[in-house]
Amino acid sequence: ACPTTPIPMAALRASREFDVVVFGATGFTGRKVARHLAKYAPQTRVALAGRSEDKLRAITEELPGNVGVIVADVFDDEQVADMASRTKCVASLAGPYAQLGLPIVRACVDNETDYCDLTGEAHFIRASADKFHAEAKSKGTRIVHCCGYDSVPSDIGALLCVDALDGDVAKIDYHAGKAKGGVSGGTIASAFGVLELPSNKIKALADPYYIADADGRGSGDSSELWGVRRTGMGMWAGPFVMAGINERVVRRSASLLKWPKSLRYHEHQLTGRGIKGLLGAIALTFSTAIGIAALAIPPLRKCIRNRFLPKQGEGPSEELCQNGHFVSTLLGESTDGRRRVKVTVKGKLDPGYAGTAVMIGEAAIALASSMPKPDAGGVLTPASALGTALSDRLNKEGTITFTVENK
């Protein structure tokens, strides 16, 4: 038999029927991503994918333009492969990713299709990297995890700090400020999935470099910092609930982008100035510790989840999503301490859902509209896959903005 000549990637991508496929489009966040793409990127060829054709078509009827429909069940390998082969990029909104994500990643790597998701599950990212990083890198396929509120503000903000300091960076502190938003059942399902892992895997998650690439792995940094502290902004702070995933994503970026191995990166939740801020930080620290302790008890965890928290597919009201907001500040410092940079990240919508829909939507468009550089594929982060192209897109769209100030 005659050998088959490989199709160049540019020609392969140009032949695809769609630019972006939103997988899991009938879920709470998936519907918001579909609306964002249809409304703000009308030139992008979009399809919605999921198990129920009827539900998908019902969503397309609410959207402007000609939006396609692809029936794909995550447990049907042929359907998933067909979906991946028809698009330049799959934006996966179907979680928990540790249970449902790897077949989608596998299909995307097999078909040289870029991929992005909203996972906040470090053990899923570790599994994805172990299985697919080398092959995806060799093919130039970009598998980009954590493209929502966790961890775009942290990861892109850290990249902007490093760039502003010309790579000469010793530490970066992320300060989460005031925010207003809600929580969905899908996010809760993912979080509870982590709590239900075997004890040996939970212990492994404590490694601050758990998902870092081995070739550029740093050393000496600690896991997320607990307790009360005074920040460089003159405010008090306590633990930030998302530090566990965000810090590890930034450290993976550092390992892939060859930032200094001695870099220290940590996240905190601001509680204000003066005695009120101090008391707020103390209260936050104790309430966080009590919450973690309660969720560590299986019967109590089950009761809390079933009685008090939203189920998968449910989420905050549209009013809360539209009226939400967030602001975060990153402070970077050079190795000699003489140069400092401040990056401010602001969002005009609920960060976890409406804002997240914008972030992953723009990430998907950026992937679909660009070609990876040689050897730039792999299991990546927003910063290592898209760099400042993502912050540029977000700044232009206007809902999520990044500003850089040299201090």
mmCIF file of C-alpha atoms in Angstrom:
data_model
loop_
_atom_site.group_PDB
_atom_site.id
_atom_site.type_symbol
_atom_site.label_atom_id
_atom_site.label_comp_id
_atom_site.label_asym_id
_atom_site.label_seq_id
_atom_site.Cartn_x
_atom_site.Cartn_y
_atom_site.Cartn_z
ATOM 1 C CA ALA A 1 0.000 0.000 0.000
ATOM 2 C CA CYS A 2 1.152 3.531 -0.719
ATOM 3 C CA PRO A 3 1.998 5.621 2.341
ATOM 4 C CA THR A 4 -0.561 8.288 3.256
ATOM 5 C CA THR A 5 0.686 11.848 3.009
ATOM 6 C CA PRO A 6 -0.208 13.798 6.193
ATOM 7 C CA ILE A 7 -2.498 16.762 5.653
ATOM 8 C CA PRO A 8 -0.819 20.033 6.759
ATOM 9 C CA MET A 9 -2.422 21.444 9.890
ATOM 10 C CA ALA A 10 -3.421 24.720 8.203
ATOM 11 C CA ALA A 11 -5.301 22.841 5.474
ATOM 12 C CA LEU A 12 -6.835 20.485 8.016
ATOM 13 C CA ARG A 13 -8.158 23.366 10.138
ATOM 14 C CA ALA A 14 -9.440 25.262 7.103
ATOM 15 C CA SER A 15 -11.518 22.264 6.079
ATOM 16 C CA ARG A 16 -13.429 22.071 9.352
ATOM 17 C CA GLU A 17 -17.175 22.679 9.301
ATOM 18 C CA PHE A 18 -17.194 24.748 12.518
ATOM 19 C CA ASP A 19 -14.838 27.087 14.339
ATOM 20 C CA VAL A 20 -16.111 26.319 17.847
ATOM 21 C CA VAL A 21 -18.266 23.519 19.228
ATOM 22 C CA VAL A 22 -19.731 24.101 22.695
ATOM 23 C CA PHE A 23 -19.977 20.657 24.302
ATOM 24 C CA GLY A 24 -22.361 20.521 27.252
ATOM 25 C CA ALA A 25 -24.353 23.434 25.854
ATOM 26 C CA THR A 26 -27.571 22.528 27.705
ATOM 27 C CA GLY A 27 -25.963 23.047 31.132
ATOM 28 C CA PHE A 28 -26.173 26.268 33.124
ATOM 29 C CA THR A 29 -22.847 27.742 31.982
ATOM 30 C CA GLY A 30 -22.998 26.098 28.557
ATOM 31 C CA ARG A 31 -26.121 28.074 27.676
ATOM 32 C CA LYS A 32 -24.374 31.315 28.645
ATOM 33 C CA VAL A 33 -21.336 30.482 26.498
ATOM 34 C CA ALA A 34 -23.616 29.716 23.540
ATOM 35 C CA ARG A 35 -25.376 33.074 23.962
ATOM 36 C CA HIS A 36 -22.084 34.951 24.215
ATOM 37 C CA LEU A 37 -20.678 33.416 21.039
ATOM 38 C CA ALA A 38 -23.879 33.890 19.052
ATOM 39 C CA LYS A 39 -24.307 37.510 20.137
ATOM 40 C CA TYR A 40 -20.757 38.848 20.213
ATOM 41 C CA ALA A 41 -18.986 36.669 17.631
ATOM 42 C CA PRO A 42 -21.499 36.345 14.784
ATOM 43 C CA GLN A 43 -18.711 35.669 12.284
ATOM 44 C CA THR A 44 -17.672 32.552 14.241
ATOM 45 C CA ARG A 45 -19.179 29.285 13.003
ATOM 46 C CA VAL A 46 -20.625 27.739 16.140
ATOM 47 C CA ALA A 47 -22.311 24.416 16.908
ATOM 48 C CA LEU A 48 -23.852 23.194 20.153
ATOM 49 C CA ALA A 49 -23.203 19.615 21.228
ATOM 50 C CA GLY A 50 -24.703 17.328 23.831
ATOM 51 C CA ARG A 51 -26.849 14.237 24.346
ATOM 52 C CA SER A 52 -30.313 15.672 23.666
ATOM 53 C CA GLU A 53 -30.993 16.943 20.153
ATOM 54 C CA ASP A 54 -34.347 18.392 21.256
ATOM 55 C CA LYS A 55 -32.785 20.437 24.067
ATOM 56 C CA LEU A 56 -29.988 21.638 21.795
ATOM 57 C CA ARG A 57 -32.394 22.754 19.071
ATOM 58 C CA ALA A 58 -34.509 24.558 21.657
ATOM 59 C CA ILE A 59 -31.441 26.610 22.621
ATOM 60 C CA THR A 60 -30.535 27.376 18.996
ATOM 61 C CA GLU A 61 -34.037 28.778 18.447
ATOM 62 C CA GLU A 62 -33.261 31.434 21.065
ATOM 63 C CA LEU A 63 -30.003 32.450 19.394
ATOM 64 C CA PRO A 64 -29.318 34.764 16.465
ATOM 65 C CA GLY A 65 -27.671 33.403 13.341
ATOM 66 C CA ASN A 66 -27.217 29.880 12.055
ATOM 67 C CA VAL A 67 -25.998 27.731 14.955
ATOM 68 C CA GLY A 68 -25.363 24.045 14.295
ATOM 69 C CA VAL A 69 -26.335 21.033 16.392
ATOM 70 C CA ILE A 70 -24.218 17.925 17.022
ATOM 71 C CA VAL A 71 -25.512 14.989 19.041
ATOM 72 C CA ALA A 72 -22.637 13.619 21.120
ATOM 73 C CA ASP A 73 -22.774 11.486 24.238
ATOM 74 C CA VAL A 74 -19.519 11.484 26.196
ATOM 75 C CA PHE A 75 -19.847 7.702 26.587
ATOM 76 C CA ASP A 76 -20.126 7.157 22.819
ATOM 77 C CA ASP A 77 -16.597 7.250 21.405
ATOM 78 C CA GLU A 78 -17.745 7.448 17.768
ATOM 79 C CA GLN A 79 -20.031 10.413 18.413
ATOM 80 C CA VAL A 80 -17.325 12.239 20.374
ATOM 81 C CA ALA A 81 -14.724 11.590 17.663
ATOM 82 C CA ASP A 82 -17.139 12.826 14.983
ATOM 83 C CA MET A 83 -17.740 16.016 16.967
ATOM 84 C CA ALA A 84 -14.020 16.681 17.396
ATOM 85 C CA SER A 85 -13.295 16.052 13.706
ATOM 86 C CA ARG A 86 -15.775 18.718 12.565
ATOM 87 C CA THR A 87 -14.415 21.750 14.423
ATOM 88 C CA LYS A 88 -11.257 23.738 15.048
ATOM 89 C CA CYS A 89 -11.919 23.975 18.791
ATOM 90 C CA VAL A 90 -14.094 22.201 21.362
ATOM 91 C CA ALA A 91 -15.125 24.254 24.401
ATOM 92 C CA SER A 92 -16.112 21.620 26.943
ATOM 93 C CA LEU A 93 -18.587 22.617 29.646
ATOM 94 C CA ALA A 94 -19.484 19.079 30.720
ATOM 95 C CA GLY A 95 -18.321 18.301 34.242
ATOM 96 C CA PRO A 96 -17.319 16.948 36.632
ATOM 97 C CA TYR A 97 -14.303 16.708 34.367
ATOM 98 C CA ALA A 98 -12.620 13.959 36.361
ATOM 99 C CA GLN A 99 -15.582 11.756 35.429
ATOM 100 C CA LEU A 100 -16.408 13.041 31.951
ATOM 101 C CA GLY A 101 -13.451 14.987 30.593
ATOM 102 C CA LEU A 102 -10.778 12.565 29.392
ATOM 103 C CA PRO A 103 -12.760 11.061 26.449
ATOM 104 C CA ILE A 104 -13.234 14.573 25.041
ATOM 105 C CA VAL A 105 -9.540 15.399 25.443
ATOM 106 C CA ARG A 106 -8.617 12.056 23.829
ATOM 107 C CA ALA A 107 -10.835 12.762 20.804
ATOM 108 C CA CYS A 108 -9.401 16.255 20.401
ATOM 109 C CA VAL A 109 -5.805 15.013 20.491
ATOM 110 C CA ASP A 110 -6.621 12.208 18.034
ATOM 111 C CA ASN A 111 -8.220 14.687 15.605
ATOM 112 C CA GLU A 112 -5.721 17.547 16.155
ATOM 113 C CA THR A 113 -8.510 19.762 17.460
ATOM 114 C CA ASP A 114 -7.849 22.489 20.024
ATOM 115 C CA TYR A 115 -9.717 22.228 23.327
ATOM 116 C CA CYS A 116 -10.582 24.434 26.303
ATOM 117 C CA ASP A 117 -12.596 23.864 29.464
ATOM 118 C CA LEU A 118 -13.593 25.229 32.874
ATOM 119 C CA THR A 119 -12.197 22.549 35.138
ATOM 120 C CA GLY A 120 -11.039 23.426 38.608
ATOM 121 C CA GLU A 121 -10.025 19.817 39.349
ATOM 122 C CA ALA A 122 -6.259 19.512 39.718
ATOM 123 C CA HIS A 123 -6.349 15.707 39.639
ATOM 124 C CA PHE A 124 -8.076 15.837 36.240
ATOM 125 C CA ILE A 125 -5.413 18.207 34.891
ATOM 126 C CA ARG A 126 -2.687 15.886 36.206
ATOM 127 C CA ALA A 127 -4.310 12.894 34.504
ATOM 128 C CA SER A 128 -4.770 14.864 31.275
ATOM 129 C CA ALA A 129 -1.125 15.950 31.244
ATOM 130 C CA ASP A 130 0.165 12.463 32.043
ATOM 131 C CA LYS A 131 -1.857 10.868 29.253
ATOM 132 C CA PHE A 132 -1.809 13.485 26.509
ATOM 133 C CA HIS A 133 0.815 16.221 26.942
ATOM 134 C CA ALA A 134 3.564 14.587 24.881
ATOM 135 C CA GLU A 135 1.280 13.557 22.018
ATOM 136 C CA ALA A 136 -0.550 16.888 21.917
ATOM 137 C CA LYS A 137 2.776 18.730 21.870
ATOM 138 C CA SER A 138 4.051 16.655 18.972
ATOM 139 C CA LYS A 139 0.885 17.375 16.989
ATOM 140 C CA GLY A 140 0.679 21.068 17.851
ATOM 141 C CA THR A 141 -2.709 20.536 19.498
ATOM 142 C CA ARG A 142 -3.545 22.875 22.376
ATOM 143 C CA ILE A 143 -5.412 21.370 25.329
ATOM 144 C CA VAL A 144 -6.163 24.334 27.568
ATOM 145 C CA HIS A 145 -7.631 23.779 31.008
ATOM 146 C CA CYS A 146 -9.031 26.334 33.489
ATOM 147 C CA CYS A 147 -10.348 28.977 31.084
ATOM 148 C CA GLY A 148 -12.891 30.568 33.433
ATOM 149 C CA TYR A 149 -12.736 32.530 36.689
ATOM 150 C CA ASP A 150 -10.452 29.738 37.712
ATOM 151 C CA SER A 151 -7.932 30.539 36.475
ATOM 152 C CA VAL A 152 -7.842 33.252 33.778
ATOM 153 C CA PRO A 153 -7.548 36.306 36.099
ATOM 154 C CA SER A 154 -4.780 34.598 38.088
ATOM 155 C CA ASP A 155 -2.878 33.054 35.193
ATOM 156 C CA ILE A 156 -3.057 35.916 32.693
ATOM 157 C CA GLY A 157 -2.547 38.428 35.510
ATOM 158 C CA ALA A 158 0.630 36.606 36.563
ATOM 159 C CA LEU A 159 1.837 36.544 32.943
ATOM 160 C CA LEU A 160 1.361 40.305 32.676
ATOM 161 C CA CYS A 161 3.381 40.788 35.884
ATOM 162 C CA VAL A 162 6.212 38.627 34.561
ATOM 163 C CA ASP A 163 6.224 40.425 31.201
ATOM 164 C CA ALA A 164 6.226 43.870 32.849
ATOM 165 C CA LEU A 165 9.257 42.858 34.930
ATOM 166 C CA ASP A 166 11.030 41.406 31.875
ATOM 167 C CA GLY A 167 11.035 37.957 33.452
ATOM 168 C CA ASP A 168 13.009 39.136 36.496
ATOM 169 C CA VAL A 169 10.330 38.262 39.034
ATOM 170 C CA ALA A 170 10.733 36.988 42.594
ATOM 171 C CA LYS A 171 7.152 36.938 43.841
ATOM 172 C CA ILE A 172 3.587 37.674 42.829
ATOM 173 C CA ASP A 173 0.709 38.096 45.265
ATOM 174 C CA TYR A 174 -2.894 37.892 44.058
ATOM 175 C CA HIS A 175 -5.421 39.772 46.170
ATOM 176 C CA ALA A 176 -9.081 38.927 45.583
ATOM 177 C CA GLY A 177 -11.163 41.999 46.298
ATOM 178 C CA LYS A 178 -14.881 42.652 46.415
ATOM 179 C CA ALA A 179 -17.006 40.292 44.375
ATOM 180 C CA LYS A 180 -20.681 39.531 43.889
ATOM 181 C CA GLY A 181 -21.963 36.349 42.290
ATOM 182 C CA GLY A 182 -23.479 32.932 42.793
ATOM 183 C CA VAL A 183 -22.680 29.255 42.528
ATOM 184 C CA SER A 184 -24.042 26.539 40.248
ATOM 185 C CA GLY A 185 -24.729 22.868 40.826
ATOM 186 C CA GLY A 186 -22.056 21.868 38.312
ATOM 187 C CA THR A 187 -19.333 23.664 40.244
ATOM 188 C CA ILE A 188 -20.531 22.077 43.467
ATOM 189 C CA ALA A 189 -20.492 18.612 41.875
ATOM 190 C CA SER A 190 -16.868 19.136 40.806
ATOM 191 C CA ALA A 191 -15.841 20.386 44.265
ATOM 192 C CA PHE A 192 -17.511 17.487 46.032
ATOM 193 C CA GLY A 193 -15.837 15.086 43.635
ATOM 194 C CA VAL A 194 -12.464 16.243 44.964
ATOM 195 C CA LEU A 195 -13.594 15.721 48.553
ATOM 196 C CA GLU A 196 -14.588 12.156 47.738
ATOM 197 C CA LEU A 197 -11.192 11.149 46.333
ATOM 198 C CA PRO A 198 -9.159 8.434 48.088
ATOM 199 C CA SER A 199 -6.968 9.769 50.890
ATOM 200 C CA ASN A 200 -3.727 9.117 48.970
ATOM 201 C CA LYS A 201 -4.905 11.311 46.078
ATOM 202 C CA ILE A 202 -6.048 14.073 48.427
ATOM 203 C CA LYS A 203 -2.585 13.959 50.017
ATOM 204 C CA ALA A 204 -0.964 14.252 46.568
ATOM 205 C CA LEU A 205 -3.055 17.352 45.836
ATOM 206 C CA ALA A 206 -1.258 19.155 48.669
ATOM 207 C CA ASP A 207 1.922 19.345 46.565
ATOM 208 C CA PRO A 208 2.141 22.982 45.410
ATOM 209 C CA TYR A 209 3.725 21.746 42.162
ATOM 210 C CA TYR A 210 1.232 18.906 41.668
ATOM 211 C CA ILE A 211 0.356 19.834 38.072
ATOM 212 C CA ALA A 212 3.626 21.546 37.109
ATOM 213 C CA ASP A 213 5.544 20.213 34.117
ATOM 214 C CA ALA A 214 8.506 18.167 35.311
ATOM 215 C CA ASP A 215 10.995 19.896 33.006
ATOM 216 C CA GLY A 216 10.414 23.351 34.490
ATOM 217 C CA ARG A 217 9.204 22.432 37.974
ATOM 218 C CA GLY A 218 10.046 25.037 40.587
ATOM 219 C CA SER A 219 11.126 24.410 44.151
ATOM 220 C CA GLY A 220 10.671 25.880 47.585
ATOM 221 C CA ASP A 221 7.206 27.410 47.231
ATOM 222 C CA SER A 222 4.571 26.397 49.760
ATOM 223 C CA SER A 223 0.975 25.383 49.341
ATOM 224 C CA GLU A 224 -1.690 28.057 49.708
ATOM 225 C CA LEU A 225 -1.196 30.199 52.783
ATOM 226 C CA TRP A 226 -3.791 30.010 55.558
ATOM 227 C CA GLY A 227 -4.328 32.443 58.382
ATOM 228 C CA VAL A 228 -4.455 36.194 58.782
ATOM 229 C CA ARG A 229 -1.923 38.495 57.143
ATOM 230 C CA ARG A 230 -1.308 42.124 56.274
ATOM 231 C CA THR A 231 -0.841 42.664 52.539
ATOM 232 C CA GLY A 232 1.334 44.988 50.517
ATOM 233 C CA MET A 233 -1.837 46.977 49.788
ATOM 234 C CA GLY A 234 -2.168 47.967 53.443
ATOM 235 C CA MET A 235 -5.197 45.728 53.920
ATOM 236 C CA TRP A 236 -5.848 42.619 55.961
ATOM 237 C CA ALA A 237 -6.463 39.327 54.217
ATOM 238 C CA GLY A 238 -7.477 35.746 54.882
ATOM 239 C CA PRO A 239 -7.551 32.544 52.830
ATOM 240 C CA PHE A 240 -8.975 32.668 49.302
ATOM 241 C CA VAL A 241 -11.204 29.715 48.477
ATOM 242 C CA MET A 242 -9.887 29.382 44.909
ATOM 243 C CA ALA A 243 -6.190 29.554 45.781
ATOM 244 C CA GLY A 244 -5.894 25.767 45.771
ATOM 245 C CA ILE A 245 -6.417 25.468 42.020
ATOM 246 C CA ASN A 246 -5.279 28.910 40.871
ATOM 247 C CA GLU A 247 -1.848 28.712 42.488
ATOM 248 C CA ARG A 248 -1.173 25.332 40.908
ATOM 249 C CA VAL A 249 -2.271 26.527 37.466
ATOM 250 C CA VAL A 250 0.096 29.503 37.685
ATOM 251 C CA ARG A 251 2.912 27.158 38.716
ATOM 252 C CA ARG A 252 2.194 24.980 35.674
ATOM 253 C CA SER A 253 2.421 28.105 33.517
ATOM 254 C CA ALA A 254 5.714 28.958 35.218
ATOM 255 C CA SER A 255 7.079 25.488 34.443
ATOM 256 C CA LEU A 256 5.968 25.569 30.797
ATOM 257 C CA LEU A 257 7.048 29.160 30.115
ATOM 258 C CA LYS A 258 10.343 28.783 32.000
ATOM 259 C CA TRP A 259 9.710 31.511 34.534
ATOM 260 C CA PRO A 260 12.229 31.604 37.422
ATOM 261 C CA LYS A 261 12.025 28.368 39.404
ATOM 262 C CA SER A 262 12.319 30.392 42.614
ATOM 263 C CA LEU A 263 9.106 32.355 41.888
ATOM 264 C CA ARG A 264 6.723 32.615 44.850
ATOM 265 C CA TYR A 265 3.047 32.921 43.960
ATOM 266 C CA HIS A 266 0.193 33.119 46.476
ATOM 267 C CA GLU A 267 -3.433 34.237 46.638
ATOM 268 C CA HIS A 268 -5.393 35.910 49.433
ATOM 269 C CA GLN A 269 -8.883 37.304 50.056
ATOM 270 C CA LEU A 270 -8.887 40.961 51.086
ATOM 271 C CA THR A 271 -11.097 41.863 54.046
ATOM 272 C CA GLY A 272 -10.399 45.592 54.429
ATOM 273 C CA ARG A 273 -8.366 48.030 56.500
ATOM 274 C CA GLY A 274 -8.087 48.710 60.202
ATOM 275 C CA ILE A 275 -9.716 46.780 63.004
ATOM 276 C CA LYS A 276 -12.728 45.912 60.850
ATOM 277 C CA GLY A 277 -10.480 44.344 58.225
ATOM 278 C CA LEU A 278 -8.516 42.444 60.874
ATOM 279 C CA LEU A 279 -11.666 41.024 62.447
ATOM 280 C CA GLY A 280 -12.953 40.118 58.982
ATOM 281 C CA ALA A 281 -9.744 38.210 58.203
ATOM 282 C CA ILE A 282 -9.950 36.335 61.507
ATOM 283 C CA ALA A 283 -13.595 35.443 60.888
ATOM 284 C CA LEU A 284 -12.839 34.325 57.334
ATOM 285 C CA THR A 285 -9.981 32.107 58.482
ATOM 286 C CA PHE A 286 -12.030 30.391 61.176
ATOM 287 C CA SER A 287 -15.153 29.979 59.025
ATOM 288 C CA THR A 288 -13.087 28.475 56.208
ATOM 289 C CA ALA A 289 -11.461 26.004 58.580
ATOM 290 C CA ILE A 290 -14.826 25.034 60.077
ATOM 291 C CA GLY A 291 -16.351 24.594 56.618
ATOM 292 C CA ILE A 292 -13.530 22.332 55.468
ATOM 293 C CA ALA A 293 -13.782 20.286 58.655
ATOM 294 C CA ALA A 294 -17.541 19.858 58.207
ATOM 295 C CA LEU A 295 -17.213 18.790 54.577
ATOM 296 C CA ALA A 296 -14.580 16.203 55.545
ATOM 297 C CA ILE A 297 -17.286 14.226 57.384
ATOM 298 C CA PRO A 298 -19.102 12.120 54.711
ATOM 299 C CA PRO A 299 -22.631 12.056 56.283
ATOM 300 C CA LEU A 300 -22.528 15.786 56.988
ATOM 301 C CA ARG A 301 -21.147 16.494 53.506
ATOM 302 C CA LYS A 302 -23.995 14.521 51.927
ATOM 303 C CA CYS A 303 -26.596 16.346 54.032
ATOM 304 C CA ILE A 304 -25.191 19.781 53.137
ATOM 305 C CA ARG A 305 -25.090 18.958 49.437
ATOM 306 C CA ASN A 306 -28.587 17.457 49.221
ATOM 307 C CA ARG A 307 -30.418 19.969 51.414
ATOM 308 C CA PHE A 308 -28.739 23.327 50.956
ATOM 309 C CA LEU A 309 -26.914 23.487 47.611
ATOM 310 C CA PRO A 310 -28.141 23.725 43.976
ATOM 311 C CA LYS A 311 -28.174 20.608 41.814
ATOM 312 C CA GLN A 312 -26.381 20.162 38.488
ATOM 313 C CA GLY A 313 -27.943 22.313 35.780
ATOM 314 C CA GLU A 314 -29.074 24.893 38.339
ATOM 315 C CA GLY A 315 -27.392 28.184 39.121
ATOM 316 C CA PRO A 316 -27.819 31.783 40.254
ATOM 317 C CA SER A 317 -30.578 33.968 38.843
ATOM 318 C CA GLU A 318 -30.076 35.911 35.625
ATOM 319 C CA GLU A 319 -30.350 39.138 37.631
ATOM 320 C CA LEU A 320 -27.513 38.098 39.929
ATOM 321 C CA CYS A 321 -25.369 37.008 36.970
ATOM 322 C CA GLN A 322 -25.835 40.329 35.186
ATOM 323 C CA ASN A 323 -25.429 42.477 38.299
ATOM 324 C CA GLY A 324 -22.424 40.632 39.643
ATOM 325 C CA HIS A 325 -18.869 41.941 39.606
ATOM 326 C CA PHE A 326 -15.343 41.284 40.831
ATOM 327 C CA VAL A 327 -11.993 43.009 41.187
ATOM 328 C CA SER A 328 -8.598 41.441 41.887
ATOM 329 C CA THR A 329 -5.135 42.936 42.159
ATOM 330 C CA LEU A 330 -1.788 41.259 41.513
ATOM 331 C CA LEU A 331 1.436 42.757 42.857
ATOM 332 C CA GLY A 332 4.706 41.574 41.335
ATOM 333 C CA GLU A 333 8.211 42.292 42.565
ATOM 334 C CA SER A 334 11.626 41.894 40.932
ATOM 335 C CA THR A 335 14.406 39.781 42.428
ATOM 336 C CA ASP A 336 16.264 42.828 43.773
ATOM 337 C CA GLY A 337 13.068 44.349 45.172
ATOM 338 C CA ARG A 338 13.539 47.608 43.262
ATOM 339 C CA ARG A 339 10.898 47.105 40.586
ATOM 340 C CA ARG A 340 7.224 46.495 41.208
ATOM 341 C CA VAL A 341 4.197 46.066 39.003
ATOM 342 C CA LYS A 342 0.472 46.170 39.711
ATOM 343 C CA VAL A 343 -2.076 44.341 37.542
ATOM 344 C CA THR A 344 -5.767 45.010 38.156
ATOM 345 C CA VAL A 345 -8.402 42.609 36.859
ATOM 346 C CA LYS A 346 -12.012 43.812 36.836
ATOM 347 C CA GLY A 347 -15.215 42.083 35.792
ATOM 348 C CA LYS A 348 -18.633 43.636 35.220
ATOM 349 C CA LEU A 349 -20.593 40.378 35.583
ATOM 350 C CA ASP A 350 -20.926 37.522 38.074
ATOM 351 C CA PRO A 351 -17.403 36.026 37.952
ATOM 352 C CA GLY A 352 -18.299 32.357 38.191
ATOM 353 C CA TYR A 353 -20.888 32.150 35.404
ATOM 354 C CA ALA A 354 -21.675 35.173 33.221
ATOM 355 C CA GLY A 355 -18.071 36.380 33.473
ATOM 356 C CA THR A 356 -16.720 32.886 33.043
ATOM 357 C CA ALA A 357 -18.832 32.437 29.892
ATOM 358 C CA VAL A 358 -17.106 35.474 28.404
ATOM 359 C CA MET A 359 -13.645 34.202 29.380
ATOM 360 C CA ILE A 360 -13.991 30.720 27.903
ATOM 361 C CA GLY A 361 -15.887 32.062 24.899
ATOM 362 C CA GLU A 362 -13.048 34.434 24.057
ATOM 363 C CA ALA A 363 -10.471 31.705 24.738
ATOM 364 C CA ALA A 364 -12.251 29.383 22.306
ATOM 365 C CA ILE A 365 -12.351 32.062 19.602
ATOM 366 C CA ALA A 366 -8.660 32.829 20.161
ATOM 367 C CA LEU A 367 -7.799 29.145 19.732
ATOM 368 C CA ALA A 368 -9.974 28.714 16.636
ATOM 369 C CA SER A 369 -8.614 31.840 14.960
ATOM 370 C CA SER A 370 -4.901 31.175 15.495
ATOM 371 C CA MET A 371 -2.341 28.579 14.557
ATOM 372 C CA PRO A 372 -0.046 27.224 17.286
ATOM 373 C CA LYS A 373 3.652 27.847 16.884
ATOM 374 C CA PRO A 374 5.917 24.805 16.361
ATOM 375 C CA ASP A 375 6.083 22.662 19.521
ATOM 376 C CA ALA A 376 3.522 24.970 21.169
ATOM 377 C CA GLY A 377 0.954 22.246 21.658
ATOM 378 C CA GLY A 378 0.422 20.190 24.779
ATOM 379 C CA VAL A 379 -1.687 20.180 27.916
ATOM 380 C CA LEU A 380 -1.509 23.876 28.641
ATOM 381 C CA THR A 381 -2.799 26.781 30.707
ATOM 382 C CA PRO A 382 -4.400 30.029 29.482
ATOM 383 C CA ALA A 383 -1.076 31.869 29.835
ATOM 384 C CA SER A 384 1.062 29.214 28.129
ATOM 385 C CA ALA A 385 -1.430 28.602 25.303
ATOM 386 C CA LEU A 386 -2.774 32.065 24.517
ATOM 387 C CA GLY A 387 -0.627 34.595 26.357
ATOM 388 C CA THR A 388 -1.585 38.243 26.086
ATOM 389 C CA ALA A 389 -3.740 37.491 23.038
ATOM 390 C CA LEU A 390 -6.441 36.469 25.529
ATOM 391 C CA SER A 391 -6.141 39.603 27.676
ATOM 392 C CA ASP A 392 -6.179 41.694 24.495
ATOM 393 C CA ARG A 393 -9.412 40.006 23.380
ATOM 394 C CA LEU A 394 -11.002 40.429 26.794
ATOM 395 C CA ASN A 395 -9.971 44.086 27.045
ATOM 396 C CA LYS A 396 -11.471 44.736 23.624
ATOM 397 C CA GLU A 397 -14.728 42.951 24.540
ATOM 398 C CA GLY A 398 -14.839 45.039 27.725
ATOM 399 C CA THR A 399 -16.550 42.795 30.275
ATOM 400 C CA ILE A 400 -13.285 41.530 31.797
ATOM 401 C CA THR A 401 -10.359 43.974 31.762
ATOM 402 C CA PHE A 402 -6.660 43.836 32.674
ATOM 403 C CA THR A 403 -4.623 46.978 33.400
ATOM 404 C CA VAL A 404 -0.880 47.116 34.107
ATOM 405 C CA GLU A 405 0.861 49.814 36.166
ATOM 406 C CA ASN A 406 4.569 49.972 36.902
ATOM 407 C CA LYS A 407 5.092 51.077 40.504
#
